[in-house]
Amino acid sequence: MRFWGVRGSIACPGEQYQRYGGNTSCLEVRCGTEMLIFDAGTGLRKLGESLATNGGIVANLFLTHTHFDHINGLPFFPPMFHKKNRMRLWAGHLLPELTLHEALGQFMAAPLFPVPLKIFAANVSFHDFTAGEAIEPHPSVKIRTAPLNHPNKATGYRVEFNGRSICYITDTEHVVGRPDESILGLIDRADMVIYDCTYTDEEFPRYKSWGHSTWQEGARLCETAGAGRLVIFHHDPGHDDDFMDRVAEQAQAERPGTIVAREGMVLTL
Ligand SMILES: [Zn+2]
Ligand SMILES: [Zn+2]
């Protein structure tokens, strides 16, 4: 897997973000020949630049939800503009009020955006499901999902391939002292858990109901669920490189093996 964007809320270019990166959520996961993409934040643009330009790309793109920081890379993803590419877009937080096609259609619409969804030349399909359902994008890849605690809702994912498992869980808010049972079920004994660690436990009380969690809660959930490595993700734009270095140090001391996601980082299981 490769992290193309690790930031939450809004992209934050600048010299104080050089080491961890300023692009918003986007994760590329390769399962054999299958390409899975999680979230379409600003990091998606760079992922697109790394891919073939002559067509033939087949990818499944799973959205946790449709807040701007998770979708605004989509119109800047070059593979969407080649008719020989096939893109399947998935979301589990919108039904029954809205479909993904409708939600993205409202995002790419005047006067907020100059071109509509139909500008995409690729063969694009939209797949709505309800968080909690299982998905099988390919016979060799099993995906389980769970609803997260976030304003306007969000979906957590668990990918299983070849006996290995990773979980992608952002954005979600925890309740202090009461671990989220549906997340515990989803991450049960997973090899790796990428988790919404926007805040620290010290900061958390100031951001109640903002829909995010802490790296300490991520560590507690992984411990309880018997999960493997925790990957700290969805960094607050207010947290510069020096701040993230301190988080990395503290998290490593608290739960050895924990790492802070950096833009461009590649992890293999
Ligand atoms: Zn977010
Ligand atoms: Zn959000």
mmCIF file of C-alpha atoms and ligand atoms in Angstrom:
data_model
loop_
_atom_site.group_PDB
_atom_site.id
_atom_site.type_symbol
_atom_site.label_atom_id
_atom_site.label_comp_id
_atom_site.label_asym_id
_atom_site.label_seq_id
_atom_site.Cartn_x
_atom_site.Cartn_y
_atom_site.Cartn_z
ATOM 1 C CA MET A 1 0.000 0.000 0.000
ATOM 2 C CA ARG A 2 1.132 3.513 -0.715
ATOM 3 C CA PHE A 3 -0.006 6.650 1.090
ATOM 4 C CA TRP A 4 -0.668 9.503 -1.341
ATOM 5 C CA GLY A 5 -2.371 11.777 1.179
ATOM 6 C CA VAL A 6 -2.340 11.514 4.969
ATOM 7 C CA ARG A 7 -3.792 14.850 6.055
ATOM 8 C CA GLY A 8 -7.346 15.545 7.275
ATOM 9 C CA SER A 9 -9.757 18.433 6.802
ATOM 10 C CA ILE A 10 -7.827 20.555 4.310
ATOM 11 C CA ALA A 11 -4.622 20.279 2.314
ATOM 12 C CA CYS A 12 -1.763 22.206 3.929
ATOM 13 C CA PRO A 13 1.242 22.932 1.733
ATOM 14 C CA GLY A 14 4.192 24.569 3.450
ATOM 15 C CA GLU A 15 7.704 23.995 4.629
ATOM 16 C CA GLN A 16 6.552 22.893 8.084
ATOM 17 C CA TYR A 17 4.724 19.934 6.443
ATOM 18 C CA GLN A 18 7.530 18.652 4.204
ATOM 19 C CA ARG A 19 8.267 15.421 6.017
ATOM 20 C CA TYR A 20 4.731 14.136 6.666
ATOM 21 C CA GLY A 21 3.006 15.781 3.704
ATOM 22 C CA GLY A 22 0.101 18.155 3.180
ATOM 23 C CA ASN A 23 -2.239 16.292 0.805
ATOM 24 C CA THR A 24 -5.565 14.940 2.071
ATOM 25 C CA SER A 25 -6.642 11.304 2.364
ATOM 26 C CA CYS A 26 -5.735 8.873 -0.398
ATOM 27 C CA LEU A 27 -4.418 5.341 -0.036
ATOM 28 C CA GLU A 28 -3.471 2.946 -2.848
ATOM 29 C CA VAL A 29 -3.696 -0.763 -2.039
ATOM 30 C CA ARG A 30 -2.453 -3.469 -4.386
ATOM 31 C CA CYS A 31 -3.732 -7.020 -3.963
ATOM 32 C CA GLY A 32 -1.862 -8.986 -6.628
ATOM 33 C CA THR A 33 -2.969 -7.381 -9.882
ATOM 34 C CA GLU A 34 -6.002 -5.673 -8.319
ATOM 35 C CA MET A 35 -5.834 -1.957 -7.592
ATOM 36 C CA LEU A 36 -7.930 -0.590 -4.743
ATOM 37 C CA ILE A 37 -7.998 3.090 -3.861
ATOM 38 C CA PHE A 38 -9.327 4.435 -0.574
ATOM 39 C CA ASP A 39 -10.563 8.012 -0.645
ATOM 40 C CA ALA A 40 -10.108 10.659 -3.290
ATOM 41 C CA GLY A 41 -8.518 13.530 -1.372
ATOM 42 C CA THR A 42 -5.942 15.801 -2.950
ATOM 43 C CA GLY A 43 -3.384 12.963 -2.791
ATOM 44 C CA LEU A 44 -5.310 11.238 -5.592
ATOM 45 C CA ARG A 45 -3.864 13.621 -8.180
ATOM 46 C CA LYS A 46 -0.339 12.358 -7.573
ATOM 47 C CA LEU A 47 -1.505 8.747 -7.664
ATOM 48 C CA GLY A 48 -3.013 9.469 -11.086
ATOM 49 C CA GLU A 49 0.279 10.862 -12.325
ATOM 50 C CA SER A 50 1.995 7.599 -11.352
ATOM 51 C CA LEU A 51 -0.337 5.471 -13.501
ATOM 52 C CA ALA A 52 -0.325 4.597 -17.196
ATOM 53 C CA THR A 53 -1.617 7.314 -19.491
ATOM 54 C CA ASN A 54 -2.633 5.067 -22.402
ATOM 55 C CA GLY A 55 -5.688 3.432 -20.796
ATOM 56 C CA GLY A 56 -6.283 -0.066 -19.512
ATOM 57 C CA ILE A 57 -6.551 0.916 -15.849
ATOM 58 C CA VAL A 58 -9.159 -0.940 -13.831
ATOM 59 C CA ALA A 59 -9.603 0.251 -10.269
ATOM 60 C CA ASN A 60 -12.088 0.173 -7.420
ATOM 61 C CA LEU A 61 -12.252 3.444 -5.501
ATOM 62 C CA PHE A 62 -13.835 3.216 -2.055
ATOM 63 C CA LEU A 63 -14.921 6.401 -0.315
ATOM 64 C CA THR A 64 -15.185 6.557 3.454
ATOM 65 C CA HIS A 65 -17.561 9.477 2.923
ATOM 66 C CA THR A 66 -18.029 12.544 0.750
ATOM 67 C CA HIS A 67 -16.630 15.419 2.813
ATOM 68 C CA PHE A 68 -14.420 17.615 0.620
ATOM 69 C CA ASP A 69 -11.107 16.367 1.999
ATOM 70 C CA HIS A 70 -12.020 12.856 0.793
ATOM 71 C CA ILE A 71 -13.336 13.670 -2.704
ATOM 72 C CA ASN A 72 -11.778 16.820 -4.075
ATOM 73 C CA GLY A 73 -8.961 15.008 -5.855
ATOM 74 C CA LEU A 74 -11.457 13.157 -8.065
ATOM 75 C CA PRO A 75 -11.823 15.758 -10.860
ATOM 76 C CA PHE A 76 -8.011 16.011 -10.943
ATOM 77 C CA PHE A 77 -7.414 12.251 -11.311
ATOM 78 C CA PRO A 78 -6.175 11.827 -14.916
ATOM 79 C CA PRO A 79 -7.407 8.202 -15.277
ATOM 80 C CA MET A 80 -11.002 9.499 -15.091
ATOM 81 C CA PHE A 81 -10.462 11.147 -18.467
ATOM 82 C CA HIS A 82 -9.370 8.166 -20.591
ATOM 83 C CA LYS A 83 -12.107 6.157 -22.222
ATOM 84 C CA LYS A 84 -10.162 2.917 -21.997
ATOM 85 C CA ASN A 85 -10.110 3.014 -18.187
ATOM 86 C CA ARG A 86 -12.692 1.400 -15.947
ATOM 87 C CA MET A 87 -13.369 2.987 -12.553
ATOM 88 C CA ARG A 88 -15.780 1.601 -9.983
ATOM 89 C CA LEU A 89 -16.700 4.087 -7.252
ATOM 90 C CA TRP A 90 -18.143 2.860 -3.962
ATOM 91 C CA ALA A 91 -19.762 4.532 -0.951
ATOM 92 C CA GLY A 92 -21.665 3.137 2.019
ATOM 93 C CA HIS A 93 -22.858 6.233 3.890
ATOM 94 C CA LEU A 94 -25.435 7.867 1.617
ATOM 95 C CA LEU A 95 -28.414 5.539 1.184
ATOM 96 C CA PRO A 96 -31.348 5.875 1.448
ATOM 97 C CA GLU A 97 -31.384 9.678 1.145
ATOM 98 C CA LEU A 98 -28.906 10.002 -1.720
ATOM 99 C CA THR A 99 -26.872 7.967 -4.190
ATOM 100 C CA LEU A 100 -23.151 8.442 -4.772
ATOM 101 C CA HIS A 101 -23.881 9.610 -8.320
ATOM 102 C CA GLU A 102 -26.188 12.318 -6.961
ATOM 103 C CA ALA A 103 -23.782 13.394 -4.212
ATOM 104 C CA LEU A 104 -20.804 13.742 -6.568
ATOM 105 C CA GLY A 105 -23.090 15.420 -9.100
ATOM 106 C CA GLN A 106 -23.876 18.107 -6.515
ATOM 107 C CA PHE A 107 -20.160 18.551 -5.823
ATOM 108 C CA MET A 108 -19.197 18.927 -9.485
ATOM 109 C CA ALA A 109 -21.845 21.490 -10.336
ATOM 110 C CA ALA A 110 -22.027 25.211 -11.103
ATOM 111 C CA PRO A 111 -21.288 27.585 -9.519
ATOM 112 C CA LEU A 112 -19.020 25.514 -7.268
ATOM 113 C CA PHE A 113 -17.226 23.626 -10.034
ATOM 114 C CA PRO A 114 -16.833 24.399 -13.746
ATOM 115 C CA VAL A 115 -17.530 20.951 -15.256
ATOM 116 C CA PRO A 116 -20.120 18.285 -14.400
ATOM 117 C CA LEU A 117 -19.626 14.572 -13.701
ATOM 118 C CA LYS A 118 -20.267 13.636 -17.298
ATOM 119 C CA ILE A 119 -16.930 15.190 -18.266
ATOM 120 C CA PHE A 120 -15.345 11.896 -17.190
ATOM 121 C CA ALA A 121 -14.515 9.873 -20.303
ATOM 122 C CA ALA A 122 -13.626 6.665 -18.469
ATOM 123 C CA ASN A 123 -16.157 3.898 -18.001
ATOM 124 C CA VAL A 124 -17.289 4.947 -14.519
ATOM 125 C CA SER A 125 -19.836 3.084 -12.403
ATOM 126 C CA PHE A 126 -21.290 4.125 -9.058
ATOM 127 C CA HIS A 127 -21.990 1.546 -6.375
ATOM 128 C CA ASP A 128 -23.987 2.367 -3.272
ATOM 129 C CA PHE A 129 -24.101 0.013 -0.320
ATOM 130 C CA THR A 130 -24.947 0.327 3.345
ATOM 131 C CA ALA A 131 -22.023 0.357 5.787
ATOM 132 C CA GLY A 132 -21.988 -3.039 7.482
ATOM 133 C CA GLU A 133 -22.396 -4.957 4.224
ATOM 134 C CA ALA A 134 -19.594 -7.065 2.724
ATOM 135 C CA ILE A 135 -18.218 -6.341 -0.760
ATOM 136 C CA GLU A 136 -16.304 -8.583 -3.117
ATOM 137 C CA PRO A 137 -14.712 -6.381 -5.784
ATOM 138 C CA HIS A 138 -12.780 -9.399 -7.069
ATOM 139 C CA PRO A 139 -13.051 -13.117 -6.138
ATOM 140 C CA SER A 140 -9.655 -12.931 -4.388
ATOM 141 C CA VAL A 141 -10.388 -9.753 -2.411
ATOM 142 C CA LYS A 142 -12.899 -9.693 0.449
ATOM 143 C CA ILE A 143 -13.974 -6.415 1.964
ATOM 144 C CA ARG A 144 -15.949 -6.001 5.153
ATOM 145 C CA THR A 145 -17.356 -2.651 6.206
ATOM 146 C CA ALA A 146 -18.752 -0.952 9.299
ATOM 147 C CA PRO A 147 -20.479 2.364 10.005
ATOM 148 C CA LEU A 148 -18.361 5.020 11.715
ATOM 149 C CA ASN A 149 -19.363 7.813 14.104
ATOM 150 C CA HIS A 150 -19.032 10.955 11.993
ATOM 151 C CA PRO A 151 -21.228 13.922 10.991
ATOM 152 C CA ASN A 152 -23.103 12.889 7.786
ATOM 153 C CA LYS A 153 -21.811 9.331 8.420
ATOM 154 C CA ALA A 154 -18.771 7.423 7.130
ATOM 155 C CA THR A 155 -17.691 3.852 6.382
ATOM 156 C CA GLY A 156 -14.765 1.843 7.765
ATOM 157 C CA TYR A 157 -13.182 -0.850 5.584
ATOM 158 C CA ARG A 158 -11.333 -4.133 6.175
ATOM 159 C CA VAL A 159 -9.550 -5.684 3.190
ATOM 160 C CA GLU A 160 -8.627 -9.363 3.199
ATOM 161 C CA PHE A 161 -6.330 -10.819 0.582
ATOM 162 C CA ASN A 162 -4.138 -13.896 0.590
ATOM 163 C CA GLY A 163 -4.565 -14.461 4.346
ATOM 164 C CA ARG A 164 -3.612 -10.890 5.251
ATOM 165 C CA SER A 165 -5.781 -8.025 6.386
ATOM 166 C CA ILE A 166 -5.663 -4.250 6.620
ATOM 167 C CA CYS A 167 -8.278 -1.872 7.975
ATOM 168 C CA TYR A 168 -8.871 1.701 6.855
ATOM 169 C CA ILE A 169 -10.855 3.597 9.460
ATOM 170 C CA THR A 170 -11.305 7.351 9.065
ATOM 171 C CA ASP A 171 -13.190 9.606 9.953
ATOM 172 C CA THR A 172 -14.649 8.569 13.289
ATOM 173 C CA GLU A 173 -15.144 9.920 16.810
ATOM 174 C CA HIS A 174 -14.907 7.766 19.901
ATOM 175 C CA VAL A 175 -16.694 8.029 23.212
ATOM 176 C CA VAL A 176 -14.244 8.251 26.104
ATOM 177 C CA GLY A 177 -14.151 5.029 28.090
ATOM 178 C CA ARG A 178 -16.479 3.159 25.743
ATOM 179 C CA PRO A 179 -14.666 1.441 22.851
ATOM 180 C CA ASP A 180 -16.610 1.389 19.574
ATOM 181 C CA GLU A 181 -17.901 -2.193 19.341
ATOM 182 C CA SER A 182 -18.442 -2.116 15.595
ATOM 183 C CA ILE A 183 -14.853 -0.959 15.014
ATOM 184 C CA LEU A 184 -13.554 -3.630 17.406
ATOM 185 C CA GLY A 185 -15.426 -6.232 15.347
ATOM 186 C CA LEU A 186 -14.034 -4.877 12.084
ATOM 187 C CA ILE A 187 -10.387 -4.741 13.210
ATOM 188 C CA ASP A 188 -10.446 -8.031 15.157
ATOM 189 C CA ARG A 189 -6.916 -9.547 14.841
ATOM 190 C CA ALA A 190 -6.232 -7.555 11.651
ATOM 191 C CA ASP A 191 -2.584 -7.269 10.594
ATOM 192 C CA MET A 192 -2.708 -3.501 10.227
ATOM 193 C CA VAL A 193 -5.094 -0.724 11.236
ATOM 194 C CA ILE A 194 -4.953 2.721 9.627
ATOM 195 C CA TYR A 195 -6.937 4.930 12.001
ATOM 196 C CA ASP A 196 -8.256 8.494 12.336
ATOM 197 C CA CYS A 197 -5.754 10.028 14.763
ATOM 198 C CA THR A 198 -6.581 13.674 14.099
ATOM 199 C CA TYR A 199 -6.099 14.659 17.751
ATOM 200 C CA THR A 200 -4.256 13.620 20.872
ATOM 201 C CA ASP A 201 -6.145 12.607 24.009
ATOM 202 C CA GLU A 202 -5.126 15.962 25.538
ATOM 203 C CA GLU A 203 -6.696 17.908 22.660
ATOM 204 C CA PHE A 204 -9.772 15.731 22.299
ATOM 205 C CA PRO A 205 -12.102 17.439 24.832
ATOM 206 C CA ARG A 206 -11.869 20.677 22.831
ATOM 207 C CA TYR A 207 -13.095 18.962 19.661
ATOM 208 C CA LYS A 208 -16.068 16.975 20.870
ATOM 209 C CA SER A 209 -18.610 16.296 18.086
ATOM 210 C CA TRP A 210 -16.133 17.235 15.333
ATOM 211 C CA GLY A 211 -16.135 13.558 14.320
ATOM 212 C CA HIS A 212 -12.515 12.547 14.903
ATOM 213 C CA SER A 213 -10.476 10.397 17.232
ATOM 214 C CA THR A 214 -7.003 10.191 18.807
ATOM 215 C CA TRP A 215 -3.909 8.059 18.364
ATOM 216 C CA GLN A 216 -4.242 6.892 21.958
ATOM 217 C CA GLU A 217 -7.765 5.593 21.233
ATOM 218 C CA GLY A 218 -6.397 3.880 18.110
ATOM 219 C CA ALA A 219 -3.801 2.124 20.279
ATOM 220 C CA ARG A 220 -6.422 1.087 22.843
ATOM 221 C CA LEU A 221 -8.705 -0.309 20.116
ATOM 222 C CA CYS A 222 -5.849 -2.283 18.529
ATOM 223 C CA GLU A 223 -4.831 -3.709 21.914
ATOM 224 C CA THR A 224 -8.397 -4.747 22.754
ATOM 225 C CA ALA A 225 -8.985 -6.287 19.323
ATOM 226 C CA GLY A 226 -5.654 -8.119 19.212
ATOM 227 C CA ALA A 227 -4.764 -6.231 16.041
ATOM 228 C CA GLY A 228 -1.238 -5.720 14.699
ATOM 229 C CA ARG A 229 0.396 -2.495 13.629
ATOM 230 C CA LEU A 230 -1.393 0.819 14.164
ATOM 231 C CA VAL A 231 -0.856 3.448 11.467
ATOM 232 C CA ILE A 232 -1.584 6.997 12.624
ATOM 233 C CA PHE A 233 -3.519 8.789 9.882
ATOM 234 C CA HIS A 234 -5.653 11.886 8.986
ATOM 235 C CA HIS A 235 -3.290 14.360 10.637
ATOM 236 C CA ASP A 236 -4.670 17.700 11.743
ATOM 237 C CA PRO A 237 -3.399 20.567 9.527
ATOM 238 C CA GLY A 238 -2.457 22.310 12.786
ATOM 239 C CA HIS A 239 0.106 19.588 13.504
ATOM 240 C CA ASP A 240 3.385 20.378 11.770
ATOM 241 C CA ASP A 241 6.333 18.009 11.223
ATOM 242 C CA ASP A 242 7.846 18.647 14.663
ATOM 243 C CA PHE A 243 4.527 17.932 16.335
ATOM 244 C CA MET A 244 4.143 14.689 14.340
ATOM 245 C CA ASP A 245 7.690 13.652 15.311
ATOM 246 C CA ARG A 246 6.681 13.923 18.968
ATOM 247 C CA VAL A 247 3.499 11.912 18.309
ATOM 248 C CA ALA A 248 5.594 9.232 16.569
ATOM 249 C CA GLU A 249 7.956 9.045 19.518
ATOM 250 C CA GLN A 250 5.214 8.863 22.149
ATOM 251 C CA ALA A 251 3.170 6.332 20.152
ATOM 252 C CA GLN A 252 6.227 4.148 19.586
ATOM 253 C CA ALA A 253 6.875 4.146 23.353
ATOM 254 C CA GLU A 254 3.255 3.409 24.202
ATOM 255 C CA ARG A 255 2.678 0.704 21.589
ATOM 256 C CA PRO A 256 5.895 -0.408 19.851
ATOM 257 C CA GLY A 257 5.519 -0.839 16.102
ATOM 258 C CA THR A 258 3.081 2.053 15.746
ATOM 259 C CA ILE A 259 3.938 4.368 12.878
ATOM 260 C CA VAL A 260 2.809 7.764 11.676
ATOM 261 C CA ALA A 261 1.689 7.772 8.034
ATOM 262 C CA ARG A 262 3.794 9.954 5.751
ATOM 263 C CA GLU A 263 2.959 10.991 2.210
ATOM 264 C CA GLY A 264 4.755 8.632 -0.196
ATOM 265 C CA MET A 265 5.228 5.923 2.424
ATOM 266 C CA VAL A 266 4.968 2.336 1.155
ATOM 267 C CA LEU A 267 4.035 -0.551 3.453
ATOM 268 C CA THR A 268 3.967 -4.207 2.496
ATOM 269 C CA LEU A 269 2.382 -7.116 4.322
HETATM 270 ZN ZN ZN B 1 -11.593 13.837 6.773
HETATM 271 ZN ZN ZN B 2 -15.221 13.911 7.381
#
